[in-house]
Coordinates of C-alpha atoms in Angstrom, one line a residue:
M217 CA 238.2 183.3 5.1
P218 CA 240.9 185.6 3.8
R219 CA 241.4 185.4 0.0
T220 CA 244.5 187.4 -0.5
S221 CA 246.9 189.7 1.6
R222 CA 249.2 192.4 -0.2
I223 CA 251.1 195.2 0.5
Q224 CA 250.5 198.2 -1.7
F225 CA 252.4 201.6 -2.5
P226 CA 249.6 204.2 -3.1
A227 CA 250.3 206.8 -5.8
G228 CA 251.8 210.1 -4.2
Q229 CA 252.5 208.3 -0.8
P230 CA 255.7 206.5 -1.2
G231 CA 256.3 206.9 2.5
S232 CA 253.3 204.9 3.7
I233 CA 251.7 201.5 3.2
R234 CA 248.1 200.4 3.3
I235 CA 247.1 197.0 4.0
K236 CA 243.8 195.7 2.1
T237 CA 242.0 192.6 2.8
S238 CA 239.3 191.1 0.6
R239 CA 236.6 188.7 2.3
T240 CA 234.0 187.2 0.1
G241 CA 230.8 189.0 0.5
Q242 CA 232.2 192.0 2.4
R243 CA 233.5 195.5 1.4
P244 CA 237.2 196.1 2.0
E245 CA 238.1 197.5 5.1
A246 CA 240.8 200.3 5.3
T247 CA 243.5 200.5 8.0
P248 CA 245.5 203.4 9.2
D249 CA 248.4 204.3 7.3
I250 CA 251.9 203.0 8.9
S251 CA 255.4 204.6 8.0
L252 CA 257.2 202.3 5.5
E253 CA 260.5 203.9 6.9
I254 CA 259.8 203.2 10.6
T255 CA 258.7 199.8 9.7
L256 CA 261.6 198.8 7.7
S257 CA 264.2 200.5 10.0
G258 CA 262.5 198.5 12.8
I259 CA 262.8 195.2 11.1
M260 CA 266.3 195.6 9.9
N261 CA 267.7 197.1 13.2
S262 CA 266.1 194.4 15.3
S263 CA 267.9 191.6 13.1
Q264 CA 271.1 189.8 14.7
D265 CA 271.8 188.8 10.9
G266 CA 273.1 191.2 8.4
V267 CA 270.2 192.6 6.2
A268 CA 271.0 194.5 2.9
L269 CA 269.0 196.0 0.0
L270 CA 271.0 195.8 -3.4
S271 CA 269.7 197.3 -6.8
A272 CA 270.7 195.7 -10.0
L273 CA 273.0 197.0 -12.4
R274 CA 272.5 196.0 -16.0
N275 CA 274.6 196.3 -19.2
A276 CA 273.4 197.4 -22.6
A277 CA 271.8 194.0 -23.4
G278 CA 269.9 194.1 -20.0
R279 CA 271.9 191.6 -18.4
V280 CA 272.7 192.0 -14.7
V281 CA 276.5 192.5 -14.2
D282 CA 276.6 194.1 -10.7
F283 CA 274.6 195.3 -7.8
V284 CA 274.7 198.6 -5.9
W285 CA 274.2 198.9 -2.1
V286 CA 271.0 200.6 -1.2
R287 CA 270.7 200.0 2.4
I288 CA 272.3 197.9 5.1
N289 CA 271.4 197.4 9.0
P290 CA 273.8 197.7 11.8
A291 CA 274.4 193.9 12.1
G292 CA 275.4 194.1 8.5
E293 CA 278.0 197.0 9.1
R294 CA 279.5 194.9 12.1
I295 CA 279.6 191.7 10.1
L296 CA 281.4 193.4 7.1
G297 CA 283.4 195.8 9.1
L298 CA 282.2 198.7 7.1
K299 CA 279.9 201.7 7.8
A300 CA 276.9 202.3 5.7
D301 CA 278.0 205.8 4.3
L302 CA 281.1 203.8 2.9
L303 CA 278.7 201.3 1.1
I304 CA 275.8 203.1 0.0
G305 CA 275.9 203.9 -3.8
Q306 CA 278.9 201.7 -4.4
S307 CA 278.8 198.8 -6.4
L308 CA 279.3 195.2 -4.8
L309 CA 282.3 194.2 -6.9
A310 CA 283.8 197.6 -6.2
T311 CA 283.5 196.8 -2.6
F312 CA 284.5 193.1 -2.7
A313 CA 286.2 192.2 -5.9
D314 CA 286.5 188.6 -5.4
M315 CA 282.6 188.2 -5.3
G316 CA 282.8 188.0 -9.2
R317 CA 285.1 184.8 -8.8
K318 CA 282.9 183.3 -6.2
G319 CA 280.0 183.5 -8.1
V320 CA 277.8 185.8 -6.0
I321 CA 276.7 187.9 -8.6
E322 CA 275.3 185.0 -10.7
S323 CA 273.6 183.7 -7.4
L324 CA 271.9 187.1 -6.6
S325 CA 270.9 187.4 -10.3
A326 CA 269.1 184.0 -10.2
A327 CA 267.3 185.0 -7.0
M328 CA 266.2 188.3 -8.4
E329 CA 264.7 186.4 -11.6
A330 CA 262.9 183.8 -9.1
C331 CA 265.3 181.1 -10.8
E332 CA 266.5 179.9 -7.4
A333 CA 264.4 179.3 -4.2
P334 CA 264.2 182.5 -2.1
G335 CA 265.5 180.5 0.9
A336 CA 268.6 178.9 -0.7
V337 CA 271.5 179.5 1.4
R338 CA 275.0 179.7 0.1
R339 CA 278.5 180.5 1.3
C340 CA 281.3 182.5 0.0
A341 CA 284.7 183.5 1.0
I342 CA 285.5 187.1 1.3
A343 CA 289.1 187.4 0.9
A344 CA 289.4 190.9 2.1
M345 CA 287.9 189.9 5.4
D346 CA 289.4 186.5 5.5
A347 CA 285.9 185.3 6.3
W348 CA 283.2 183.0 5.3
I349 CA 279.9 184.7 4.9
E350 CA 276.5 182.6 4.5
Y351 CA 273.6 184.2 2.8
S352 CA 270.3 183.9 1.3
A353 CA 268.5 186.5 -1.1
A354 CA 264.9 187.2 -2.3
P355 CA 263.8 189.5 -5.0
I356 CA 262.3 193.1 -4.6
D357 CA 261.7 195.2 -7.6
D358 CA 264.7 195.3 -9.6
G359 CA 267.1 194.1 -6.9
V360 CA 267.3 191.8 -4.0
A361 CA 267.1 191.6 -0.3
V362 CA 270.0 189.7 1.1
T363 CA 270.3 188.3 4.7
F364 CA 273.8 187.2 5.7
R365 CA 276.0 186.1 8.7
D366 CA 279.5 185.2 9.6
V367 CA 279.8 181.6 9.6
T368 CA 283.7 181.5 9.6
A369 CA 284.0 180.1 13.2
R370 CA 281.6 177.2 12.2
Y371 CA 283.4 176.7 8.7
R372 CA 286.6 176.3 10.3
D373 CA 285.3 174.1 13.1
E374 CA 283.8 171.9 10.5
A375 CA 287.1 172.0 8.4
I376 CA 289.0 171.2 11.5
L377 CA 286.7 168.2 12.2
Q378 CA 286.9 167.0 8.6
A379 CA 290.8 167.2 8.6
A380 CA 290.7 165.2 12.2
L381 CA 288.5 162.5 10.5
T382 CA 290.5 162.2 7.6
E383 CA 293.8 162.0 9.8
A384 CA 292.2 159.5 12.0
A385 CA 291.2 157.4 9.0
R386 CA 294.8 157.8 7.6
V387 CA 296.3 156.9 10.9
E388 CA 294.1 154.0 11.2
Q389 CA 294.9 152.7 7.9
A390 CA 298.6 153.3 8.5
K391 CA 298.4 151.2 11.8
S392 CA 296.7 148.4 9.8
S393 CA 299.6 148.3 7.5
F394 CA 301.9 148.8 10.4
L395 CA 300.6 145.7 12.0
A396 CA 300.7 143.8 8.8
L397 CA 304.3 144.5 8.5
V398 CA 305.2 143.8 12.1
N399 CA 303.3 140.6 11.9
H400 CA 305.6 139.9 8.9
E401 CA 308.7 140.9 10.4
L402 CA 308.2 138.9 13.7
R403 CA 306.9 135.9 12.3
T404 CA 309.5 135.5 9.5
P405 CA 312.7 135.4 11.9
L406 CA 310.5 133.5 14.5
N407 CA 309.9 130.9 11.8
G408 CA 313.6 130.8 11.2
V409 CA 314.5 130.1 14.7
L410 CA 311.8 127.3 15.2
C411 CA 312.4 125.7 11.8
A412 CA 316.3 125.8 12.4
L413 CA 315.9 124.4 16.1
D414 CA 313.7 121.6 14.7
L415 CA 316.3 120.5 12.3
L416 CA 319.0 120.8 14.8
A417 CA 317.5 118.4 16.9
G418 CA 317.9 115.7 14.5
C419 CA 320.9 116.6 12.2
D420 CA 324.4 115.2 12.0
D421 CA 327.5 117.1 13.0
A422 CA 328.0 118.3 9.4
D423 CA 324.9 120.4 9.2
R424 CA 324.9 121.5 12.8
E425 CA 326.9 124.8 12.4
L426 CA 324.6 125.8 9.6
F427 CA 321.5 125.3 11.6
V428 CA 322.9 127.1 14.6
N429 CA 323.9 130.2 12.6
T430 CA 320.4 130.3 11.2
A431 CA 318.8 130.1 14.3
L432 CA 321.3 132.9 15.7
N433 CA 320.6 135.2 12.8
S434 CA 317.2 134.7 12.9
A435 CA 316.9 135.3 16.6
R436 CA 318.8 138.6 16.2
D437 CA 316.5 139.9 13.6
L438 CA 313.5 139.0 15.8
N439 CA 315.3 140.9 18.8
R440 CA 315.9 143.8 16.5
V441 CA 312.2 144.4 15.5
V442 CA 311.0 143.7 19.3
G443 CA 313.6 146.1 20.5
A444 CA 312.6 148.7 18.0
I445 CA 308.9 148.3 19.2
L446 CA 309.9 148.5 22.9
H447 CA 312.0 151.4 22.4
L448 CA 309.5 153.4 20.6
A449 CA 306.6 152.2 23.2
S450 CA 309.1 153.7 26.0
L451 CA 309.7 156.8 24.3
E452 CA 306.0 157.5 23.7
A453 CA 305.2 156.7 27.3
G454 CA 308.0 159.1 28.4
T455 CA 309.7 156.5 30.4
A456 CA 313.0 156.5 28.6
D457 CA 315.3 158.6 30.7
I458 CA 318.3 160.6 29.5
E459 CA 321.2 160.9 32.0
P460 CA 323.7 163.7 30.5
V461 CA 327.5 162.4 30.9
A462 CA 330.5 164.0 29.2
F463 CA 331.6 162.5 25.8
D464 CA 333.8 163.1 23.0
L465 CA 331.8 164.1 20.0
H466 CA 334.4 163.9 17.4
D467 CA 335.2 160.3 18.3
L468 CA 331.7 159.2 18.3
V469 CA 331.1 160.4 14.8
E470 CA 334.4 158.9 13.7
R471 CA 333.6 155.6 15.3
E472 CA 330.2 155.4 13.5
A473 CA 331.5 156.0 10.3
A474 CA 333.9 153.4 10.7
V475 CA 331.3 150.8 11.9
I476 CA 329.2 151.3 8.6
A477 CA 332.4 151.1 6.4
P478 CA 332.2 147.4 5.9
A479 CA 328.5 147.3 5.0
A480 CA 329.0 150.3 2.4
A481 CA 332.1 148.6 1.0
A482 CA 330.0 145.1 0.4
K483 CA 328.0 147.6 -1.8
N484 CA 331.0 149.4 -3.5
L485 CA 330.1 152.4 -1.8
S486 CA 332.4 154.9 -0.4
V487 CA 332.1 156.5 3.1
E488 CA 333.4 159.9 3.9
C489 CA 333.7 161.5 7.3
R490 CA 334.1 165.3 7.7
I491 CA 334.4 167.0 11.0
D492 CA 334.6 170.9 11.5
P493 CA 337.3 171.5 14.0
A494 CA 335.2 174.6 15.2
V495 CA 332.8 172.1 17.1
P496 CA 334.1 171.4 20.6
R497 CA 335.0 167.8 21.3
G498 CA 334.1 167.8 25.0
L499 CA 330.1 167.9 25.5
T500 CA 327.8 167.0 28.1
G501 CA 324.8 165.2 26.6
S502 CA 323.3 161.5 25.9
P503 CA 325.9 160.0 23.7
D504 CA 324.1 156.7 23.4
N505 CA 321.1 158.6 21.9
I506 CA 323.2 160.5 19.5
R507 CA 324.8 157.4 18.3
Q508 CA 321.6 155.6 17.7
I509 CA 320.4 158.4 15.7
L510 CA 323.6 158.6 13.7
R511 CA 323.7 154.8 13.3
T512 CA 320.4 154.5 12.1
L513 CA 320.8 157.5 9.5
L514 CA 323.9 155.6 8.2
E515 CA 322.3 152.4 8.1
N516 CA 319.4 153.8 6.1
A517 CA 321.7 155.8 3.7
V518 CA 323.6 152.5 2.9
K519 CA 320.5 150.5 2.4
F520 CA 318.8 152.9 0.1
T521 CA 321.9 153.7 -2.0
P522 CA 322.7 151.1 -4.7
A523 CA 325.6 153.1 -6.1
G524 CA 327.6 156.2 -5.2
S525 CA 328.6 157.3 -1.7
V526 CA 327.5 158.1 2.1
E527 CA 329.0 161.1 4.0
V528 CA 328.6 161.9 7.4
S529 CA 329.5 165.6 8.5
L530 CA 329.7 167.5 11.6
T531 CA 329.4 171.2 11.2
A532 CA 329.2 174.2 13.6
C533 CA 326.3 176.6 13.6
P534 CA 327.1 179.5 11.4
R535 CA 326.3 181.7 14.4
Y536 CA 328.6 179.7 16.9
S537 CA 331.8 181.1 17.9
P538 CA 334.4 178.9 19.7
G539 CA 335.7 181.9 21.3
S540 CA 332.7 182.9 23.1
S541 CA 330.7 181.0 25.9
T542 CA 327.4 181.1 24.2
C543 CA 325.8 180.6 20.7
S544 CA 324.0 183.5 19.2
C545 CA 321.5 181.2 17.2
P546 CA 318.0 182.7 17.8
D547 CA 316.5 179.2 18.0
M548 CA 318.7 178.4 21.1
R549 CA 316.7 177.6 24.2
H550 CA 319.5 177.5 26.5
S551 CA 321.9 179.5 28.4
G552 CA 325.5 179.1 29.4
A553 CA 328.3 177.6 27.8
M554 CA 326.7 175.6 24.7
A555 CA 327.8 174.2 21.6
C556 CA 325.3 174.5 18.6
F557 CA 326.1 171.9 15.7
S558 CA 324.7 170.0 12.8
L559 CA 325.2 166.3 12.4
A560 CA 324.3 165.4 8.7
V561 CA 324.1 162.1 6.8
R562 CA 324.0 162.5 2.9
D563 CA 323.6 160.0 0.3
T564 CA 323.4 159.4 -3.5
G565 CA 320.5 156.8 -3.2
I566 CA 317.1 156.4 -4.3
G567 CA 315.6 159.5 -2.6
I568 CA 312.3 160.1 -1.0
A569 CA 309.1 161.1 -2.9
P570 CA 307.9 164.6 -1.9
E571 CA 304.3 163.2 -0.8
F572 CA 306.1 160.9 1.7
Q573 CA 308.5 163.5 3.3
S574 CA 306.1 165.0 5.5
S575 CA 305.1 161.7 7.2
L576 CA 308.7 160.2 7.2
F577 CA 309.2 160.6 10.8
E578 CA 305.6 159.3 12.0
A579 CA 305.5 155.8 13.7
F580 CA 303.2 154.1 11.5
T581 CA 304.0 155.1 8.0
Q582 CA 306.4 153.8 5.5
C583 CA 307.1 154.5 1.9
D584 CA 306.7 151.1 0.7
S585 CA 304.4 149.1 3.3
S586 CA 303.7 146.2 0.9
L587 CA 305.0 142.8 2.2
N588 CA 306.7 142.3 -1.1
R589 CA 308.7 145.5 -0.9
L590 CA 312.4 145.7 -1.9
H591 CA 313.8 146.6 1.7
E592 CA 313.2 145.1 4.9
G593 CA 312.1 146.8 8.1
C594 CA 309.0 147.7 9.9
G595 CA 309.7 151.4 9.6
L596 CA 310.2 152.6 13.1
G597 CA 313.9 153.6 12.9
L598 CA 313.1 157.3 11.6
A599 CA 310.2 157.6 14.2
I600 CA 312.6 156.6 16.8
C601 CA 315.3 159.0 15.7
N602 CA 312.6 161.9 15.6
R603 CA 311.5 161.1 19.1
L604 CA 315.2 160.8 20.5
S605 CA 316.0 164.4 18.7
Q606 CA 313.1 166.0 20.1
R607 CA 314.1 164.5 23.7
L608 CA 317.5 166.0 23.2
G609 CA 316.1 169.3 22.4
G610 CA 317.2 169.3 18.6
T611 CA 315.5 169.0 15.4
L612 CA 315.7 166.4 12.6
T613 CA 314.9 167.2 8.9
V614 CA 315.1 165.7 5.6
D615 CA 315.8 167.1 2.2
S616 CA 315.5 164.7 -0.5
Q617 CA 314.9 164.3 -4.3
L618 CA 313.8 161.0 -6.3
D619 CA 316.9 159.2 -7.7
K620 CA 319.2 162.2 -6.5
G621 CA 319.7 161.1 -2.9
S622 CA 318.9 162.3 0.6
L623 CA 320.2 164.6 3.4
F624 CA 319.1 164.0 6.9
R625 CA 320.3 166.7 9.4
L626 CA 320.2 166.9 13.2
D627 CA 320.4 170.3 14.5
L628 CA 321.4 170.1 18.1
S629 CA 322.9 172.2 20.9
L630 CA 324.5 170.9 23.9
P631 CA 326.5 172.1 26.8
L632 CA 330.2 172.3 26.9
A633 CA 331.7 169.6 29.3
P634 CA 333.8 171.4 32.0
P635 CA 337.5 171.3 31.4
A636 CA 338.5 168.7 33.7
V637 CA 335.5 166.5 32.8
A638 CA 336.0 167.0 29.2
R639 CA 339.7 165.7 29.6
R640 CA 338.5 162.6 31.4
A641 CA 336.0 161.8 28.7
A642 CA 338.8 162.2 26.2
Q643 CA 340.8 159.8 28.1
S644 CA 337.9 157.3 28.5
S645 CA 337.5 157.7 24.6
A646 CA 341.0 157.2 24.1
V647 CA 341.0 153.7 26.2
K648 CA 338.3 152.4 23.8
K649 CA 340.3 152.3 20.7
R650 CA 339.6 150.1 17.6
I651 CA 341.7 147.0 17.0
L652 CA 342.0 145.1 13.8
L653 CA 342.7 141.5 14.8
A654 CA 344.0 139.1 12.1
D655 CA 344.0 135.6 13.5
P656 CA 343.7 132.3 11.3
G657 CA 342.3 130.3 14.0
K658 CA 338.6 130.6 15.1
A659 CA 339.1 129.4 18.6
S660 CA 342.3 131.6 19.2
G661 CA 340.8 134.6 17.4
M662 CA 337.5 134.4 19.4
V663 CA 339.5 134.1 22.8
T664 CA 341.9 137.0 21.8
A665 CA 339.1 139.1 20.7
L666 CA 337.1 138.6 23.9
M667 CA 340.3 139.6 25.8
L668 CA 340.4 142.9 23.9
S669 CA 336.7 143.6 24.1
R670 CA 336.6 142.8 27.8
A671 CA 339.3 145.5 28.2
G672 CA 337.6 148.1 26.7
F673 CA 338.7 147.9 22.9
E674 CA 336.6 147.8 19.9
V675 CA 337.7 144.6 17.9
E676 CA 337.3 143.7 14.3
T677 CA 338.3 140.1 13.7
V678 CA 339.4 138.5 10.3
N679 CA 340.7 135.1 9.5
E680 CA 342.8 136.1 6.3
G681 CA 345.3 138.5 5.4
L682 CA 343.8 139.9 2.3
E683 CA 340.6 140.7 4.3
A684 CA 342.8 142.5 6.9
L685 CA 344.2 144.6 4.0
R686 CA 340.8 145.3 2.5
L687 CA 339.3 146.7 5.9
A688 CA 342.5 148.7 6.7
K689 CA 341.9 150.6 3.5
L690 CA 338.2 151.3 4.4
Q691 CA 338.3 151.9 8.2
R692 CA 340.4 153.7 10.8
F693 CA 342.1 151.4 13.4
D694 CA 344.1 152.7 16.4
A695 CA 346.3 149.5 16.6
M696 CA 346.6 146.1 14.6
V697 CA 347.3 142.5 16.1
I698 CA 348.3 140.4 13.4
D699 CA 349.3 136.6 13.3
M700 CA 352.4 136.2 11.2
Q701 CA 351.2 132.7 9.9
M702 CA 348.0 133.7 7.9
P703 CA 346.8 131.2 5.6
D704 CA 346.6 133.0 2.2
I705 CA 349.6 135.5 2.7
N706 CA 352.8 135.8 4.7
G707 CA 352.7 138.3 7.7
V708 CA 355.7 140.1 6.8
L709 CA 354.0 140.9 3.6
I710 CA 351.0 142.0 5.3
V711 CA 352.8 144.3 7.4
K712 CA 354.8 145.8 4.4
A713 CA 351.6 146.3 2.6
L714 CA 349.8 148.0 5.5
R715 CA 352.7 150.3 6.0
H716 CA 352.4 151.5 2.3
L717 CA 348.9 152.4 3.0
A718 CA 348.3 156.2 3.5
G719 CA 348.5 156.7 7.4
F720 CA 350.0 153.8 8.2
T721 CA 353.6 154.6 7.7
G722 CA 353.7 156.3 11.0
P723 CA 351.8 156.0 14.3
V724 CA 349.6 153.0 13.9
P725 CA 351.2 150.3 16.3
I726 CA 351.3 146.7 14.8
V727 CA 351.9 143.9 17.4
A728 CA 352.8 140.7 15.5
I729 CA 352.1 137.2 17.1
T730 CA 354.5 134.5 16.2
S731 CA 354.6 130.9 17.0
A732 CA 358.1 130.5 18.0
P733 CA 361.1 132.8 18.7
N734 CA 363.5 133.2 15.8
A735 CA 365.9 135.7 15.6
C736 CA 366.0 135.9 11.6
D737 CA 362.1 136.0 11.5
D738 CA 362.0 138.5 14.3
Q739 CA 364.3 141.0 12.4
R740 CA 362.5 140.6 9.3
C741 CA 359.4 141.4 11.1
L742 CA 360.7 144.5 12.7
A743 CA 362.3 145.8 9.5
A744 CA 359.0 145.4 7.8
G745 CA 357.3 147.6 10.3
V746 CA 356.2 145.7 13.4
S747 CA 356.1 147.9 16.6
E748 CA 356.4 144.8 19.0
L749 CA 356.4 141.1 19.0
L750 CA 354.5 138.5 21.0
V751 CA 355.3 134.7 21.2
K752 CA 352.5 132.1 21.5
P753 CA 351.2 131.2 23.8
F754 CA 350.9 134.4 25.7
R755 CA 348.8 135.7 28.8
K756 CA 346.2 138.3 28.7
N757 CA 348.2 140.8 30.3
N758 CA 351.2 140.4 27.9
L759 CA 349.1 141.7 25.0
L760 CA 347.1 144.2 27.0
D761 CA 350.1 145.8 28.4
R762 CA 351.7 146.2 24.9
L763 CA 348.6 147.7 23.4
E764 CA 347.9 150.1 26.2
R765 CA 351.5 151.5 26.0
L766 CA 351.7 151.6 22.3
V767 CA 348.2 153.2 21.9
H768 CA 348.9 156.0 24.4
A769 CA 352.4 156.4 23.7
E770 CA 351.9 156.8 19.8
G771 CA 348.5 158.2 19.8
G772 CA 347.0 156.1 16.9
R773 CA 346.2 157.4 13.6

């Protein structure tokens, strides 16, 4: 049985080795000398891993502070991207300065002093190569033999896998939170519907209206949540088609600002609408989708702004020139006659924390997902807006600071509508004017509003004169229909007050509805600023003919 095996370097023969084997009871047997250089070169050259011999550099106190390259094999040259003649004689830190920060010198020193198992595998990042190197070291004389390999691909695959696992866990958690929110958002209005209907079944006439309104409001809330879920599902599945049509972009923005004004006024918020005249009016695209994005952004701005203002702005791309047929913006993916613009909503609200902004447009995330959160909603609005903006070929971004407000911006480019089509779109938009209807009777107000809405008007109905004045200060109306017998203030006084408002002194038509013809009252109404008189009872065509003629003749404000 062999007792020991060793490699010796006989004195005077540094280039050869002699292997001596001692056996119990036998004399040692000598073997032929083998060239150390040939053996070492063969071993190193045949290795697929990098192999290097490093000699220690010590300071005056004898502590190892660096290593010197003594030898490296071809595989090592390939891995490091450096030839042996550039390495041999150079220090390790001079070659790769970041080795000192990565603890490589300490690791090799520990291996040389046998403080660490020779087979221990470590990784280090070599910044100069943008690579991850895995290495192990074993002591030789006053230095180390190091084997190493490039594990960058494996390291990145592991990092990608870990990131994917982390993201999957986050999405799963987000979905669980989302389902809890949806469960709450669906069951709460559904409970309102069922309870209200139960109470309605056995109530007297005095409470009937209350329970009916409760059931209707709860049903609307339920419909809103279900509609958002189904809309997002159709966008995810790619089944939501977009049919381009010609439309008036300026008119769309102005109307959405006017629609949100009452909700803003209820919170004492001001609403401003700024439109850059350089943005063309007549475009071809999906006005319904643009309207949905803008309305969601405006509703969110009002919801999350306790005080201050909300501003919607339409601006042309800095590289867009109205006089040219194309936009020179480098991000444009289309050719032909295009308009490149930004539609932005800015508020002075609570803002959004930086850690939530990156996931703000994802479907299953919400800044506050607790059931006792301050603001209602299942958090799908911005996800839907983002999907819609992508389908339109645009980009939706956010810039926000906590307690300083938010800015949401939609960057979009759309084809210009052909001149004839643009004129038709503008005429179509002109027909759908906004009417303020002031009628003290609920039944007559409802019927008149229905007449107007079926004729293509957008109608805002009030039952008191002071409410009519308040809305006229906040919103843009193209015409007004006012009953002269309002319960709180005389109709003539209402008209006079309206004519003193900025913008109402001139073109805004006012149709006055009177109960009976009276020459003296008629003169007072006309002197106050009424455009035309209409006597009750009137037929639908009497009212519509007057409004169509007045709106188109005077143009609205």
